[in-house]
Amino acid sequence: RATSNHKVKETVALELSYVNSNLQLLKEELEELNSSVDIYQHDSESISVPMIPLGLKETKELDLLVPLKDIISEHYGEEGVLFEKEIKEFMELRQAMRTPSRNEAGLELLMEYYNQLYFLDSRFFPPNKSLGVFFHWYDSLTGVPSHQRALAFEKGSVLFNIGALHTQIGARQDRASLPGLNQAIDAFQKAAGAFNYLKENFSNAPSLDMSAASLNMLVRLMVAQVQECVFEKMTLLRAQHDFLARLQLAQEAARVEDVYSLVHQTMTQAHVKDYVPFSWTTMVHVKSEHFKALSHYFAAIALCDCPVASDAELPEQEKAFIQFHVTMPEGPSLRVLLQDPEERRKLGKAHLKKAIMKHEEAMRIHGLCKILRKMDILQEVLSFAHKRSLSKYSEIDHEEDFFETGDAPNIQPKTHQKPEIKSPNFSQVKVTDLFHRLGPLSVFSAKNKWYPVRRVHLMRGENGFGFTLRGDSPVLIAGVIPGGCAADAGLKEGDYIISVNGKDCKWSKHAEVVQLLKSTGEEGVEIGVITL
């Protein structure tokens, strides 16, 4: 209120709306935490590690009434006022998609708006000219505002929000159950698909969250979150008491560690480092150490808790074990190792030693980030896993052990379900062109130009009106007979018929136009035509 300077007012309004949106997100996060705490009150086995969701990009209101009415009267030669209902309907749709609900209905709303932008683009955005309207969007991670006249920026931002909404839906699922896990996997795969599609189809976006480096990081993060869900799915599905199942779990965990390490590398690159929240980078780092620890823990459990292989089981176990380590463990041959409980205990102990070191590293990194320190759930998961490895170690550690515990080799990453990057399926949400009254897009589009409508009065001669027609919506004059009534009236081959006796025929089929012309009497017929 203190200033009359319009520019200052606008800047302050921008900043306030950003602060507002941040408060909104915080409020939602608190609600999320409050609602999800009770899910985590089961025994520690089924605590789910938190996932990283993205906030939506915010946008300013947009008034298209005047610019669209202007282009309708200038370009289409129609009364702009007659299309106010359609313009308002479009603006209401835009207003609604600014705050989508976090479920399927919200996704459909964003898709519907995205599909409607295709029609808007074809109708009102000629290739070499802009509408003069600015689209304002805020960066989803920094809140920095950007604006562009290009409709591609609006499209890209909506696509980004489709991806972000999928991440929020994925992060909300109760991953202690199989249906919840499958929904989370689906949501994160679709988020990866949306960010990937954005990276491949929209370059030169003015905001950092839509730069190639940033989108590449987001795609990798989503793939890692899918891989983590796949690991959780395995722990839920497999009877973990048999040797091969535990080896598989160890390899799945190693795979999760692998993909999170890749995300961590991507997040610490020059263009991305200063921009990604520190809590994200730390969380990803913590997870890569945590899953490395788990891979060694499950290897130890397989070796120490499972009965020694019988002669019948040996070939299969040997085959699995050959491909299990990145480098072969030192010591006796595989066959001896698998059949000698003492040798198994030795190698198991080496794996546990490594697991405990990695658990401690994960807890140390976790402690460096103030935001993560407040996440009790993560803290609980890390310390539960650490204690579990410690108690296993003390259980298999004998006082009379004089051998130096060796260095266990790393586990070969392997997954039974590769994450898919699922591109958005825009055709699943059907929309009708709000501005279809302007006529078929094949002719009545922003890129085509035509002369003003000519109204021509024709009288029927002995060979009809003197022209032939072909095509549908709109019907085209295919030929004009020299010296006939149509030729005298100045009709040309290639003209489109858009009205007959005042009835709009832009969308009419060939037969309908012929019928209208046939039913004219002595007084003749007035047709409206345009020439491209």
PDB file of N, CA and C in Angstrom, residues 379-447:
ATOM      1  N   GLN A 379      15.707 -41.595  10.684  1.00  0.00           N
ATOM      2  CA  GLN A 379      16.606 -41.874  11.804  1.00  0.00           C
ATOM      3  C   GLN A 379      16.343 -43.292  12.345  1.00  0.00           C
ATOM      4  N   GLU A 380      15.057 -43.597  12.467  1.00  0.00           N
ATOM      5  CA  GLU A 380      14.646 -44.889  13.030  1.00  0.00           C
ATOM      6  C   GLU A 380      15.064 -46.045  12.119  1.00  0.00           C
ATOM      7  N   VAL A 381      14.855 -45.859  10.816  1.00  0.00           N
ATOM      8  CA  VAL A 381      15.215 -46.904   9.851  1.00  0.00           C
ATOM      9  C   VAL A 381      16.711 -47.177   9.912  1.00  0.00           C
ATOM     10  N   LEU A 382      17.517 -46.099   9.933  1.00  0.00           N
ATOM     11  CA  LEU A 382      18.973 -46.259   9.923  1.00  0.00           C
ATOM     12  C   LEU A 382      19.455 -46.948  11.194  1.00  0.00           C
ATOM     13  N   SER A 383      18.917 -46.523  12.340  1.00  0.00           N
ATOM     14  CA  SER A 383      19.447 -47.099  13.580  1.00  0.00           C
ATOM     15  C   SER A 383      18.937 -48.533  13.774  1.00  0.00           C
ATOM     16  N   PHE A 384      17.727 -48.821  13.269  1.00  0.00           N
ATOM     17  CA  PHE A 384      17.229 -50.204  13.350  1.00  0.00           C
ATOM     18  C   PHE A 384      18.141 -51.132  12.546  1.00  0.00           C
ATOM     19  N   ALA A 385      18.495 -50.720  11.321  1.00  0.00           N
ATOM     20  CA  ALA A 385      19.336 -51.553  10.456  1.00  0.00           C
ATOM     21  C   ALA A 385      20.726 -51.734  11.076  1.00  0.00           C
ATOM     22  N   HIS A 386      21.234 -50.657  11.672  1.00  0.00           N
ATOM     23  CA  HIS A 386      22.563 -50.688  12.295  1.00  0.00           C
ATOM     24  C   HIS A 386      22.569 -51.674  13.463  1.00  0.00           C
ATOM     25  N   LYS A 387      21.557 -51.576  14.324  1.00  0.00           N
ATOM     26  CA  LYS A 387      21.492 -52.468  15.502  1.00  0.00           C
ATOM     27  C   LYS A 387      21.344 -53.928  15.073  1.00  0.00           C
ATOM     28  N   ARG A 388      20.562 -54.141  14.011  1.00  0.00           N
ATOM     29  CA  ARG A 388      20.331 -55.497  13.520  1.00  0.00           C
ATOM     30  C   ARG A 388      21.663 -56.124  13.075  1.00  0.00           C
ATOM     31  N   SER A 389      22.485 -55.331  12.358  1.00  0.00           N
ATOM     32  CA  SER A 389      23.787 -55.850  11.904  1.00  0.00           C
ATOM     33  C   SER A 389      24.722 -56.087  13.087  1.00  0.00           C
ATOM     34  N   LEU A 390      24.700 -55.159  14.058  1.00  0.00           N
ATOM     35  CA  LEU A 390      25.563 -55.305  15.235  1.00  0.00           C
ATOM     36  C   LEU A 390      25.224 -56.576  16.007  1.00  0.00           C
ATOM     37  N   SER A 391      23.919 -56.808  16.211  1.00  0.00           N
ATOM     38  CA  SER A 391      23.552 -57.963  17.031  1.00  0.00           C
ATOM     39  C   SER A 391      23.891 -59.264  16.295  1.00  0.00           C
ATOM     40  N   LYS A 392      23.777 -59.247  14.959  1.00  0.00           N
ATOM     41  CA  LYS A 392      24.155 -60.428  14.171  1.00  0.00           C
ATOM     42  C   LYS A 392      25.659 -60.664  14.308  1.00  0.00           C
ATOM     43  N   TYR A 393      26.424 -59.568  14.294  1.00  0.00           N
ATOM     44  CA  TYR A 393      27.888 -59.681  14.383  1.00  0.00           C
ATOM     45  C   TYR A 393      28.279 -60.303  15.720  1.00  0.00           C
ATOM     46  N   SER A 394      27.685 -59.796  16.799  1.00  0.00           N
ATOM     47  CA  SER A 394      28.075 -60.332  18.112  1.00  0.00           C
ATOM     48  C   SER A 394      27.617 -61.792  18.262  1.00  0.00           C
ATOM     49  N   GLU A 395      26.548 -62.142  17.557  1.00  0.00           N
ATOM     50  CA  GLU A 395      26.048 -63.525  17.615  1.00  0.00           C
ATOM     51  C   GLU A 395      27.027 -64.504  16.947  1.00  0.00           C
ATOM     52  N   ILE A 396      27.651 -64.079  15.831  1.00  0.00           N
ATOM     53  CA  ILE A 396      28.531 -65.025  15.128  1.00  0.00           C
ATOM     54  C   ILE A 396      30.011 -64.823  15.482  1.00  0.00           C
ATOM     55  N   ASP A 397      30.308 -63.836  16.321  1.00  0.00           N
ATOM     56  CA  ASP A 397      31.701 -63.563  16.677  1.00  0.00           C
ATOM     57  C   ASP A 397      32.103 -64.490  17.826  1.00  0.00           C
ATOM     58  N   HIS A 398      33.121 -65.308  17.627  1.00  0.00           N
ATOM     59  CA  HIS A 398      33.579 -66.206  18.703  1.00  0.00           C
ATOM     60  C   HIS A 398      34.771 -65.583  19.401  1.00  0.00           C
ATOM     61  N   GLU A 399      34.854 -65.807  20.724  1.00  0.00           N
ATOM     62  CA  GLU A 399      35.985 -65.246  21.485  1.00  0.00           C
ATOM     63  C   GLU A 399      37.309 -65.795  20.984  1.00  0.00           C
ATOM     64  N   GLU A 400      37.290 -67.076  20.582  1.00  0.00           N
ATOM     65  CA  GLU A 400      38.568 -67.701  20.180  1.00  0.00           C
ATOM     66  C   GLU A 400      38.938 -67.405  18.726  1.00  0.00           C
ATOM     67  N   ASP A 401      38.232 -66.397  18.075  1.00  0.00           N
ATOM     68  CA  ASP A 401      38.587 -66.041  16.692  1.00  0.00           C
ATOM     69  C   ASP A 401      39.927 -65.313  16.669  1.00  0.00           C
ATOM     70  N   PHE A 402      40.946 -65.983  16.107  1.00  0.00           N
ATOM     71  CA  PHE A 402      42.245 -65.295  16.037  1.00  0.00           C
ATOM     72  C   PHE A 402      42.512 -64.786  14.633  1.00  0.00           C
ATOM     73  N   PHE A 403      41.654 -65.193  13.664  1.00  0.00           N
ATOM     74  CA  PHE A 403      41.918 -64.737  12.291  1.00  0.00           C
ATOM     75  C   PHE A 403      41.522 -63.263  12.157  1.00  0.00           C
ATOM     76  N   GLU A 404      42.255 -62.601  11.307  1.00  0.00           N
ATOM     77  CA  GLU A 404      41.952 -61.200  10.988  1.00  0.00           C
ATOM     78  C   GLU A 404      40.728 -61.223  10.057  1.00  0.00           C
ATOM     79  N   THR A 405      39.647 -60.494  10.433  1.00  0.00           N
ATOM     80  CA  THR A 405      38.476 -60.490   9.545  1.00  0.00           C
ATOM     81  C   THR A 405      38.863 -59.814   8.232  1.00  0.00           C
ATOM     82  N   GLY A 406      38.715 -60.563   7.148  1.00  0.00           N
ATOM     83  CA  GLY A 406      39.157 -60.054   5.844  1.00  0.00           C
ATOM     84  C   GLY A 406      38.243 -58.952   5.307  1.00  0.00           C
ATOM     85  N   ASP A 407      38.593 -58.507   4.111  1.00  0.00           N
ATOM     86  CA  ASP A 407      37.788 -57.464   3.466  1.00  0.00           C
ATOM     87  C   ASP A 407      36.837 -58.160   2.489  1.00  0.00           C
ATOM     88  N   ALA A 408      35.546 -58.021   2.740  1.00  0.00           N
ATOM     89  CA  ALA A 408      34.583 -58.702   1.858  1.00  0.00           C
ATOM     90  C   ALA A 408      34.480 -57.973   0.527  1.00  0.00           C
ATOM     91  N   PRO A 409      34.450 -58.733  -0.597  1.00  0.00           N
ATOM     92  CA  PRO A 409      34.267 -58.060  -1.890  1.00  0.00           C
ATOM     93  C   PRO A 409      32.846 -57.499  -2.014  1.00  0.00           C
ATOM     94  N   ASN A 410      32.684 -56.498  -2.881  1.00  0.00           N
ATOM     95  CA  ASN A 410      31.340 -55.927  -3.084  1.00  0.00           C
ATOM     96  C   ASN A 410      30.437 -56.894  -3.823  1.00  0.00           C
ATOM     97  N   ILE A 411      29.139 -56.609  -3.713  1.00  0.00           N
ATOM     98  CA  ILE A 411      28.148 -57.499  -4.315  1.00  0.00           C
ATOM     99  C   ILE A 411      27.748 -56.979  -5.688  1.00  0.00           C
ATOM    100  N   GLN A 412      27.625 -57.908  -6.624  1.00  0.00           N
ATOM    101  CA  GLN A 412      27.268 -57.570  -8.008  1.00  0.00           C
ATOM    102  C   GLN A 412      25.799 -57.104  -8.060  1.00  0.00           C
ATOM    103  N   PRO A 413      25.549 -55.847  -8.491  1.00  0.00           N
ATOM    104  CA  PRO A 413      24.151 -55.372  -8.545  1.00  0.00           C
ATOM    105  C   PRO A 413      23.345 -56.153  -9.577  1.00  0.00           C
ATOM    106  N   LYS A 414      22.104 -56.505  -9.230  1.00  0.00           N
ATOM    107  CA  LYS A 414      21.258 -57.231 -10.178  1.00  0.00           C
ATOM    108  C   LYS A 414      19.806 -57.043  -9.749  1.00  0.00           C
ATOM    109  N   THR A 415      18.923 -56.794 -10.722  1.00  0.00           N
ATOM    110  CA  THR A 415      17.517 -56.628 -10.363  1.00  0.00           C
ATOM    111  C   THR A 415      16.645 -57.546 -11.209  1.00  0.00           C
ATOM    112  N   HIS A 416      15.509 -57.969 -10.644  1.00  0.00           N
ATOM    113  CA  HIS A 416      14.599 -58.825 -11.413  1.00  0.00           C
ATOM    114  C   HIS A 416      13.504 -57.987 -12.078  1.00  0.00           C
ATOM    115  N   GLN A 417      13.492 -56.666 -11.771  1.00  0.00           N
ATOM    116  CA  GLN A 417      12.476 -55.796 -12.407  1.00  0.00           C
ATOM    117  C   GLN A 417      13.114 -54.448 -12.730  1.00  0.00           C
ATOM    118  N   LYS A 418      13.432 -54.269 -14.004  1.00  0.00           N
ATOM    119  CA  LYS A 418      14.068 -53.012 -14.420  1.00  0.00           C
ATOM    120  C   LYS A 418      13.038 -51.897 -14.448  1.00  0.00           C
ATOM    121  N   PRO A 419      13.359 -50.726 -13.899  1.00  0.00           N
ATOM    122  CA  PRO A 419      12.403 -49.609 -13.975  1.00  0.00           C
ATOM    123  C   PRO A 419      12.131 -49.216 -15.419  1.00  0.00           C
ATOM    124  N   GLU A 420      10.882 -48.873 -15.695  1.00  0.00           N
ATOM    125  CA  GLU A 420      10.500 -48.394 -17.022  1.00  0.00           C
ATOM    126  C   GLU A 420      10.310 -46.888 -16.945  1.00  0.00           C
ATOM    127  N   ILE A 421      10.656 -46.201 -18.013  1.00  0.00           N
ATOM    128  CA  ILE A 421      10.336 -44.767 -18.061  1.00  0.00           C
ATOM    129  C   ILE A 421       9.061 -44.656 -18.888  1.00  0.00           C
ATOM    130  N   LYS A 422       7.937 -44.358 -18.230  1.00  0.00           N
ATOM    131  CA  LYS A 422       6.641 -44.378 -18.920  1.00  0.00           C
ATOM    132  C   LYS A 422       6.252 -42.994 -19.414  1.00  0.00           C
ATOM    133  N   SER A 423       6.323 -42.802 -20.726  1.00  0.00           N
ATOM    134  CA  SER A 423       5.969 -41.489 -21.297  1.00  0.00           C
ATOM    135  C   SER A 423       4.496 -41.178 -21.074  1.00  0.00           C
ATOM    136  N   PRO A 424       4.170 -39.885 -20.967  1.00  0.00           N
ATOM    137  CA  PRO A 424       2.768 -39.520 -20.735  1.00  0.00           C
ATOM    138  C   PRO A 424       1.884 -39.969 -21.899  1.00  0.00           C
ATOM    139  N   ASN A 425       0.714 -40.470 -21.574  1.00  0.00           N
ATOM    140  CA  ASN A 425      -0.238 -40.880 -22.608  1.00  0.00           C
ATOM    141  C   ASN A 425      -1.329 -39.809 -22.693  1.00  0.00           C
ATOM    142  N   PHE A 426      -1.097 -38.816 -23.553  1.00  0.00           N
ATOM    143  CA  PHE A 426      -2.026 -37.672 -23.605  1.00  0.00           C
ATOM    144  C   PHE A 426      -3.386 -38.053 -24.158  1.00  0.00           C
ATOM    145  N   SER A 427      -3.416 -39.143 -24.940  1.00  0.00           N
ATOM    146  CA  SER A 427      -4.690 -39.485 -25.591  1.00  0.00           C
ATOM    147  C   SER A 427      -5.692 -40.092 -24.613  1.00  0.00           C
ATOM    148  N   GLN A 428      -5.220 -40.404 -23.379  1.00  0.00           N
ATOM    149  CA  GLN A 428      -6.181 -41.027 -22.448  1.00  0.00           C
ATOM    150  C   GLN A 428      -7.204 -40.005 -21.944  1.00  0.00           C
ATOM    151  N   VAL A 429      -6.880 -38.710 -22.042  1.00  0.00           N
ATOM    152  CA  VAL A 429      -7.865 -37.689 -21.645  1.00  0.00           C
ATOM    153  C   VAL A 429      -8.370 -37.007 -22.915  1.00  0.00           C
ATOM    154  N   LYS A 430      -9.597 -37.327 -23.278  1.00  0.00           N
ATOM    155  CA  LYS A 430     -10.173 -36.790 -24.522  1.00  0.00           C
ATOM    156  C   LYS A 430     -10.682 -35.366 -24.273  1.00  0.00           C
ATOM    157  N   VAL A 431     -10.348 -34.448 -25.162  1.00  0.00           N
ATOM    158  CA  VAL A 431     -10.900 -33.087 -25.049  1.00  0.00           C
ATOM    159  C   VAL A 431     -11.478 -32.672 -26.397  1.00  0.00           C
ATOM    160  N   THR A 432     -12.476 -31.774 -26.342  1.00  0.00           N
ATOM    161  CA  THR A 432     -12.975 -31.211 -27.598  1.00  0.00           C
ATOM    162  C   THR A 432     -12.500 -29.777 -27.669  1.00  0.00           C
ATOM    163  N   ASP A 433     -12.184 -29.350 -28.857  1.00  0.00           N
ATOM    164  CA  ASP A 433     -11.686 -27.995 -29.083  1.00  0.00           C
ATOM    165  C   ASP A 433     -12.744 -26.982 -28.624  1.00  0.00           C
ATOM    166  N   LEU A 434     -12.372 -26.170 -27.627  1.00  0.00           N
ATOM    167  CA  LEU A 434     -13.333 -25.185 -27.111  1.00  0.00           C
ATOM    168  C   LEU A 434     -13.778 -24.206 -28.198  1.00  0.00           C
ATOM    169  N   PHE A 435     -12.889 -23.954 -29.150  1.00  0.00           N
ATOM    170  CA  PHE A 435     -13.185 -22.936 -30.170  1.00  0.00           C
ATOM    171  C   PHE A 435     -13.600 -23.575 -31.504  1.00  0.00           C
ATOM    172  N   HIS A 436     -14.271 -24.739 -31.427  1.00  0.00           N
ATOM    173  CA  HIS A 436     -14.578 -25.445 -32.683  1.00  0.00           C
ATOM    174  C   HIS A 436     -15.551 -24.647 -33.560  1.00  0.00           C
ATOM    175  N   ARG A 437     -16.293 -23.702 -32.980  1.00  0.00           N
ATOM    176  CA  ARG A 437     -17.224 -22.881 -33.792  1.00  0.00           C
ATOM    177  C   ARG A 437     -16.495 -22.045 -34.829  1.00  0.00           C
ATOM    178  N   LEU A 438     -15.182 -21.835 -34.629  1.00  0.00           N
ATOM    179  CA  LEU A 438     -14.423 -21.056 -35.613  1.00  0.00           C
ATOM    180  C   LEU A 438     -14.260 -21.829 -36.928  1.00  0.00           C
ATOM    181  N   GLY A 439     -14.519 -23.139 -36.884  1.00  0.00           N
ATOM    182  CA  GLY A 439     -14.430 -23.941 -38.109  1.00  0.00           C
ATOM    183  C   GLY A 439     -13.329 -24.983 -38.021  1.00  0.00           C
ATOM    184  N   PRO A 440     -13.285 -25.928 -38.991  1.00  0.00           N
ATOM    185  CA  PRO A 440     -12.284 -26.995 -38.974  1.00  0.00           C
ATOM    186  C   PRO A 440     -10.860 -26.435 -39.001  1.00  0.00           C
ATOM    187  N   LEU A 441      -9.992 -27.032 -38.157  1.00  0.00           N
ATOM    188  CA  LEU A 441      -8.610 -26.544 -38.028  1.00  0.00           C
ATOM    189  C   LEU A 441      -7.808 -26.667 -39.322  1.00  0.00           C
ATOM    190  N   SER A 442      -8.206 -27.616 -40.201  1.00  0.00           N
ATOM    191  CA  SER A 442      -7.440 -27.793 -41.434  1.00  0.00           C
ATOM    192  C   SER A 442      -7.394 -26.496 -42.248  1.00  0.00           C
ATOM    193  N   VAL A 443      -8.439 -25.672 -42.085  1.00  0.00           N
ATOM    194  CA  VAL A 443      -8.481 -24.396 -42.818  1.00  0.00           C
ATOM    195  C   VAL A 443      -8.366 -23.216 -41.853  1.00  0.00           C
ATOM    196  N   PHE A 444      -9.184 -23.256 -40.781  1.00  0.00           N
ATOM    197  CA  PHE A 444      -9.291 -22.086 -39.894  1.00  0.00           C
ATOM    198  C   PHE A 444      -8.293 -22.164 -38.748  1.00  0.00           C
ATOM    199  N   SER A 445      -7.026 -21.909 -39.090  1.00  0.00           N
ATOM    200  CA  SER A 445      -5.984 -21.978 -38.068  1.00  0.00           C
ATOM    201  C   SER A 445      -5.159 -20.702 -38.121  1.00  0.00           C
ATOM    202  N   ALA A 446      -4.277 -20.557 -37.114  1.00  0.00           N
ATOM    203  CA  ALA A 446      -3.469 -19.335 -37.036  1.00  0.00           C
ATOM    204  C   ALA A 446      -2.497 -19.229 -38.210  1.00  0.00           C
ATOM    205  N   LYS A 447      -2.053 -20.389 -38.745  1.00  0.00           N
ATOM    206  CA  LYS A 447      -1.016 -20.292 -39.796  1.00  0.00           C
ATOM    207  C   LYS A 447      -1.591 -20.001 -41.186  1.00  0.00           C
TER     208      LYS A 447
END
